[in-house]
Amino acid sequence: MTRHSLEDLRQRYVIKGRRLEASLEEILRADSRAGARAILAFIEKRRFQNRSEGQRLRKMLGFEALLWGEGQDAVAGVDEAVMSPRPPQLS
């Protein structure tokens, strides 16, 4: 098995976020180096997060699609503003 530079793999697939080819994923899975396992774990975590975000967005689109199906042409969303309570004003 050809050993790939961990720094090269990290740059390509962690830093630059390139898609990991199936053949290289098999090589990483068979690689005994801790750094290779860490790179693969990072990629798998990113995949999970991407799938989760896609599911969240599809669920939100379902609400809009329902309204569009009922003839509503203009559908708007509201985002909550994250604010903390104001401190009491001293007189």
PDB file of C-alpha atoms in Angstrom:
ATOM      1  CA  MET A   1       0.000   0.000   0.000  1.00  0.00           C
ATOM      2  CA  THR A   2       1.252   3.455  -0.865  1.00  0.00           C
ATOM      3  CA  ARG A   3       1.629   5.741   2.124  1.00  0.00           C
ATOM      4  CA  HIS A   4       0.272   9.219   1.606  1.00  0.00           C
ATOM      5  CA  SER A   5       1.630  12.237   3.406  1.00  0.00           C
ATOM      6  CA  LEU A   6      -0.724  13.016   6.273  1.00  0.00           C
ATOM      7  CA  GLU A   7      -0.141  16.720   5.757  1.00  0.00           C
ATOM      8  CA  ASP A   8      -1.090  16.385   2.094  1.00  0.00           C
ATOM      9  CA  LEU A   9      -4.255  14.477   3.008  1.00  0.00           C
ATOM     10  CA  ARG A  10      -5.124  16.993   5.719  1.00  0.00           C
ATOM     11  CA  GLN A  11      -4.651  19.925   3.337  1.00  0.00           C
ATOM     12  CA  ARG A  12      -6.768  18.378   0.589  1.00  0.00           C
ATOM     13  CA  TYR A  13      -9.605  16.825   2.542  1.00  0.00           C
ATOM     14  CA  VAL A  14      -9.780  18.718   5.832  1.00  0.00           C
ATOM     15  CA  ILE A  15      -8.591  22.250   5.071  1.00  0.00           C
ATOM     16  CA  LYS A  16      -9.773  22.537   1.447  1.00  0.00           C
ATOM     17  CA  GLY A  17     -12.790  20.267   2.016  1.00  0.00           C
ATOM     18  CA  ARG A  18     -12.393  18.264  -1.173  1.00  0.00           C
ATOM     19  CA  ARG A  19     -14.519  15.180  -1.691  1.00  0.00           C
ATOM     20  CA  LEU A  20     -12.749  11.981  -0.650  1.00  0.00           C
ATOM     21  CA  GLU A  21     -12.702   9.376  -3.411  1.00  0.00           C
ATOM     22  CA  ALA A  22     -13.893   5.886  -2.431  1.00  0.00           C
ATOM     23  CA  SER A  23     -10.541   4.306  -3.323  1.00  0.00           C
ATOM     24  CA  LEU A  24      -8.637   6.702  -1.089  1.00  0.00           C
ATOM     25  CA  GLU A  25     -11.170   6.218   1.700  1.00  0.00           C
ATOM     26  CA  GLU A  26     -10.416   2.478   1.610  1.00  0.00           C
ATOM     27  CA  ILE A  27      -6.708   3.253   1.875  1.00  0.00           C
ATOM     28  CA  LEU A  28      -7.313   5.553   4.850  1.00  0.00           C
ATOM     29  CA  ARG A  29      -9.430   2.893   6.579  1.00  0.00           C
ATOM     30  CA  ALA A  30      -6.573   0.399   6.234  1.00  0.00           C
ATOM     31  CA  ASP A  31      -3.932   2.916   7.362  1.00  0.00           C
ATOM     32  CA  SER A  32      -2.700   2.268  10.896  1.00  0.00           C
ATOM     33  CA  ARG A  33      -1.473   5.817  11.529  1.00  0.00           C
ATOM     34  CA  ALA A  34      -3.440   7.772  14.144  1.00  0.00           C
ATOM     35  CA  GLY A  35      -3.313  10.863  11.924  1.00  0.00           C
ATOM     36  CA  ALA A  36      -4.976   8.967   9.076  1.00  0.00           C
ATOM     37  CA  ARG A  37      -7.731   7.786  11.418  1.00  0.00           C
ATOM     38  CA  ALA A  38      -8.202  11.371  12.636  1.00  0.00           C
ATOM     39  CA  ILE A  39      -8.538  12.674   9.074  1.00  0.00           C
ATOM     40  CA  LEU A  40     -11.102   9.982   8.269  1.00  0.00           C
ATOM     41  CA  ALA A  41     -13.025  10.756  11.481  1.00  0.00           C
ATOM     42  CA  PHE A  42     -13.121  14.458  10.552  1.00  0.00           C
ATOM     43  CA  ILE A  43     -14.419  13.652   7.060  1.00  0.00           C
ATOM     44  CA  GLU A  44     -17.085  11.316   8.458  1.00  0.00           C
ATOM     45  CA  LYS A  45     -18.187  13.997  10.943  1.00  0.00           C
ATOM     46  CA  ARG A  46     -18.437  16.558   8.131  1.00  0.00           C
ATOM     47  CA  ARG A  47     -20.523  14.115   6.068  1.00  0.00           C
ATOM     48  CA  PHE A  48     -22.885  13.593   8.999  1.00  0.00           C
ATOM     49  CA  GLN A  49     -23.239  17.352   9.518  1.00  0.00           C
ATOM     50  CA  ASN A  50     -23.930  17.880   5.807  1.00  0.00           C
ATOM     51  CA  ARG A  51     -26.617  15.183   5.794  1.00  0.00           C
ATOM     52  CA  SER A  52     -28.192  16.642   8.935  1.00  0.00           C
ATOM     53  CA  GLU A  53     -28.256  20.130   7.439  1.00  0.00           C
ATOM     54  CA  GLY A  54     -29.780  18.796   4.228  1.00  0.00           C
ATOM     55  CA  GLN A  55     -32.521  17.068   6.205  1.00  0.00           C
ATOM     56  CA  ARG A  56     -33.198  20.250   8.181  1.00  0.00           C
ATOM     57  CA  LEU A  57     -33.485  22.319   5.015  1.00  0.00           C
ATOM     58  CA  ARG A  58     -35.779  19.767   3.331  1.00  0.00           C
ATOM     59  CA  LYS A  59     -38.038  19.828   6.390  1.00  0.00           C
ATOM     60  CA  MET A  60     -38.216  23.631   6.288  1.00  0.00           C
ATOM     61  CA  LEU A  61     -38.962  23.560   2.557  1.00  0.00           C
ATOM     62  CA  GLY A  62     -41.869  21.231   3.295  1.00  0.00           C
ATOM     63  CA  PHE A  63     -43.664  24.053   5.122  1.00  0.00           C
ATOM     64  CA  GLU A  64     -43.216  26.347   2.134  1.00  0.00           C
ATOM     65  CA  ALA A  65     -44.264  23.656  -0.345  1.00  0.00           C
ATOM     66  CA  LEU A  66     -47.474  23.133   1.607  1.00  0.00           C
ATOM     67  CA  LEU A  67     -48.276  26.846   1.378  1.00  0.00           C
ATOM     68  CA  TRP A  68     -47.401  26.955  -2.321  1.00  0.00           C
ATOM     69  CA  GLY A  69     -49.705  23.986  -2.839  1.00  0.00           C
ATOM     70  CA  GLU A  70     -52.505  25.972  -1.218  1.00  0.00           C
ATOM     71  CA  GLY A  71     -51.987  28.798  -3.700  1.00  0.00           C
ATOM     72  CA  GLN A  72     -49.811  31.091  -1.608  1.00  0.00           C
ATOM     73  CA  ASP A  73     -47.339  32.683  -3.985  1.00  0.00           C
ATOM     74  CA  ALA A  74     -45.401  34.816  -1.515  1.00  0.00           C
ATOM     75  CA  VAL A  75     -43.977  32.964   1.457  1.00  0.00           C
ATOM     76  CA  ALA A  76     -41.677  34.769   3.877  1.00  0.00           C
ATOM     77  CA  GLY A  77     -39.694  33.533   6.837  1.00  0.00           C
ATOM     78  CA  VAL A  78     -38.739  35.152  10.081  1.00  0.00           C
ATOM     79  CA  ASP A  79     -35.508  34.526  11.903  1.00  0.00           C
ATOM     80  CA  GLU A  80     -35.194  35.085  15.599  1.00  0.00           C
ATOM     81  CA  ALA A  81     -32.683  37.621  16.788  1.00  0.00           C
ATOM     82  CA  VAL A  82     -30.426  36.304  19.487  1.00  0.00           C
ATOM     83  CA  MET A  83     -30.266  38.944  22.175  1.00  0.00           C
ATOM     84  CA  SER A  84     -29.598  38.861  25.850  1.00  0.00           C
ATOM     85  CA  PRO A  85     -31.740  40.749  28.352  1.00  0.00           C
ATOM     86  CA  ARG A  86     -30.825  44.398  28.805  1.00  0.00           C
ATOM     87  CA  PRO A  87     -29.180  45.225  32.107  1.00  0.00           C
ATOM     88  CA  PRO A  88     -31.286  47.377  34.438  1.00  0.00           C
ATOM     89  CA  GLN A  89     -30.768  51.098  34.018  1.00  0.00           C
ATOM     90  CA  LEU A  90     -29.468  52.874  37.075  1.00  0.00           C
ATOM     91  CA  SER A  91     -31.191  56.154  37.898  1.00  0.00           C
TER      92      SER A  91
END
